[in-house]
């Protein structure tokens, strides 16, 4: 991917094109020591936004991709056997609370229920992390901020955030950028010209309109970036579209055939 123009070195701020006032809101939430919840479809820029904000504020970023086996102990830490001794080892959340900075729990609703218990005392004015196993009670430093994300559209009803947890966060809703802005992002990320990116973004718009009917999820910005990157690398457009904007969306042969038809009309 050709992001060199925007990210000249590893220490530079990752490129992020805002869709609204989320940058100012994030800065206010951080200054006010408030936890933040980012809602929105997969691949719409939530993770990039957090990376951008961490770099902008000069804060370390501790990211955890949550999954359905992730327990509170995976976040806080556990005793591990090391050379015959049992040694306490901090989990990523505990490290973030000790060191300060942003702790980002991506797709938090995927995690086991006991995770909410750990997050509650950290997300009210106590801002503490009790570690039952070690008997410690860590107070979060001023620079600590908890950021969580989830995708309200895609999870089943069982996997949603309980109001008692959700109502502890300042929340920002994310969506895909308007077409002109999304085109600029895809062009910047892939190196493909905006003229060649345009039909891909148009196609994504058509496919997103099918969400809830034939498709569980619409095409993410991430997938359009993949598609544009493959085209930029020399793959024929139709092959790239099939591999990135159609195959990942469905396993149903009839739906796939319908998507191919739509793609033919646009590309
Ligand atoms: P999410 O965390 O919402 O699943 P990501 O932040 O990982 O999505 O975004 C996927 C990719 O899409 C990023 O790696 C980046 O290439 C691109 N992207 C999406 N939105 C933006 C944006 N607003 N600014 C810059 N890049 C973006």
mmCIF file of N, CA, C and O in Angstrom, residues 8 15 43 86 91 99 104 117-118 126-127 174 178 185 203 205 210 227 247-249 267:
data_model
loop_
_atom_site.group_PDB
_atom_site.id
_atom_site.type_symbol
_atom_site.label_atom_id
_atom_site.label_comp_id
_atom_site.label_asym_id
_atom_site.label_seq_id
_atom_site.Cartn_x
_atom_site.Cartn_y
_atom_site.Cartn_z
ATOM 1 N N UNK A 8 5.219 9.547 6.431
ATOM 2 C CA UNK A 8 6.607 9.536 6.000
ATOM 3 C C UNK A 8 7.535 8.711 6.891
ATOM 4 O O UNK A 8 8.541 8.230 6.421
ATOM 5 N N UNK A 15 -2.391 8.370 8.943
ATOM 6 C CA UNK A 15 -3.354 9.154 8.176
ATOM 7 C C UNK A 15 -4.786 8.765 8.548
ATOM 8 O O UNK A 15 -5.135 7.584 8.568
ATOM 9 N N UNK A 43 -14.461 -2.204 9.361
ATOM 10 C CA UNK A 43 -13.667 -1.643 8.260
ATOM 11 C C UNK A 43 -14.041 -0.229 7.872
ATOM 12 O O UNK A 43 -13.819 0.185 6.740
ATOM 13 N N UNK A 86 6.131 -19.289 40.445
ATOM 14 C CA UNK A 86 4.899 -18.716 39.900
ATOM 15 C C UNK A 86 5.039 -17.204 39.937
ATOM 16 O O UNK A 86 5.248 -16.628 40.994
ATOM 17 N N UNK A 91 -1.658 -8.470 32.267
ATOM 18 C CA UNK A 91 -2.315 -8.533 30.961
ATOM 19 C C UNK A 91 -2.274 -7.137 30.334
ATOM 20 O O UNK A 91 -1.853 -6.164 30.981
ATOM 21 N N UNK A 99 1.029 1.910 32.984
ATOM 22 C CA UNK A 99 1.897 2.792 32.190
ATOM 23 C C UNK A 99 1.193 4.060 31.707
ATOM 24 O O UNK A 99 1.846 5.022 31.325
ATOM 25 N N UNK A 104 -7.258 0.163 23.901
ATOM 26 C CA UNK A 104 -8.332 0.028 22.912
ATOM 27 C C UNK A 104 -8.779 -1.433 22.833
ATOM 28 O O UNK A 104 -8.017 -2.311 22.436
ATOM 29 N N UNK A 117 -17.200 -6.801 34.271
ATOM 30 C CA UNK A 117 -16.959 -6.601 35.702
ATOM 31 C C UNK A 117 -15.643 -5.834 35.921
ATOM 32 O O UNK A 117 -15.542 -4.971 36.794
ATOM 33 N N UNK A 118 -14.645 -6.144 35.114
ATOM 34 C CA UNK A 118 -13.347 -5.480 35.228
ATOM 35 C C UNK A 118 -13.441 -4.032 34.745
ATOM 36 O O UNK A 118 -12.784 -3.139 35.270
ATOM 37 N N UNK A 126 -14.248 6.376 39.849
ATOM 38 C CA UNK A 126 -13.182 5.773 40.668
ATOM 39 C C UNK A 126 -11.916 5.566 39.833
ATOM 40 O O UNK A 126 -10.826 5.700 40.309
ATOM 41 N N UNK A 127 -12.093 5.188 38.580
ATOM 42 C CA UNK A 127 -10.969 4.899 37.667
ATOM 43 C C UNK A 127 -9.928 3.977 38.313
ATOM 44 O O UNK A 127 -8.740 4.262 38.373
ATOM 45 N N UNK A 174 -19.908 5.751 14.016
ATOM 46 C CA UNK A 174 -19.137 5.834 12.773
ATOM 47 C C UNK A 174 -19.947 5.222 11.638
ATOM 48 O O UNK A 174 -20.736 4.313 11.854
ATOM 49 N N UNK A 178 -18.781 9.715 3.143
ATOM 50 C CA UNK A 178 -19.483 10.035 1.899
ATOM 51 C C UNK A 178 -18.564 9.711 0.707
ATOM 52 O O UNK A 178 -17.327 9.758 0.856
ATOM 53 N N UNK A 185 -9.759 8.648 0.426
ATOM 54 C CA UNK A 185 -9.097 7.732 1.366
ATOM 55 C C UNK A 185 -8.555 6.521 0.616
ATOM 56 O O UNK A 185 -7.395 6.123 0.777
ATOM 57 N N UNK A 203 -19.572 1.120 -6.831
ATOM 58 C CA UNK A 203 -20.019 -0.273 -6.660
ATOM 59 C C UNK A 203 -20.268 -0.574 -5.177
ATOM 60 O O UNK A 203 -21.277 -1.198 -4.827
ATOM 61 N N UNK A 205 -21.220 1.404 -2.934
ATOM 62 C CA UNK A 205 -22.495 2.038 -2.572
ATOM 63 C C UNK A 205 -23.676 1.158 -2.956
ATOM 64 O O UNK A 205 -24.598 0.945 -2.168
ATOM 65 N N UNK A 210 -27.675 -3.342 -0.344
ATOM 66 C CA UNK A 210 -28.264 -4.683 -0.198
ATOM 67 C C UNK A 210 -28.171 -5.213 1.228
ATOM 68 O O UNK A 210 -28.645 -6.303 1.533
ATOM 69 N N UNK A 227 -9.090 -3.896 -2.830
ATOM 70 C CA UNK A 227 -9.381 -4.006 -4.254
ATOM 71 C C UNK A 227 -8.496 -3.042 -5.044
ATOM 72 O O UNK A 227 -7.820 -3.435 -6.012
ATOM 73 N N UNK A 247 -16.518 -12.062 -3.215
ATOM 74 C CA UNK A 247 -16.290 -13.328 -2.482
ATOM 75 C C UNK A 247 -16.336 -13.167 -0.953
ATOM 76 O O UNK A 247 -16.934 -14.003 -0.276
ATOM 77 N N UNK A 248 -15.736 -12.123 -0.389
ATOM 78 C CA UNK A 248 -15.775 -12.031 1.080
ATOM 79 C C UNK A 248 -17.172 -11.763 1.639
ATOM 80 O O UNK A 248 -17.399 -11.921 2.831
ATOM 81 N N UNK A 249 -18.119 -11.377 0.787
ATOM 82 C CA UNK A 249 -19.432 -10.976 1.302
ATOM 83 C C UNK A 249 -20.417 -12.119 1.438
ATOM 84 O O UNK A 249 -21.336 -12.064 2.242
ATOM 85 N N UNK A 267 -18.626 -1.670 -13.307
ATOM 86 C CA UNK A 267 -17.183 -1.684 -13.623
ATOM 87 C C UNK A 267 -16.951 -1.924 -15.119
ATOM 88 O O UNK A 267 -17.464 -2.901 -15.657
#
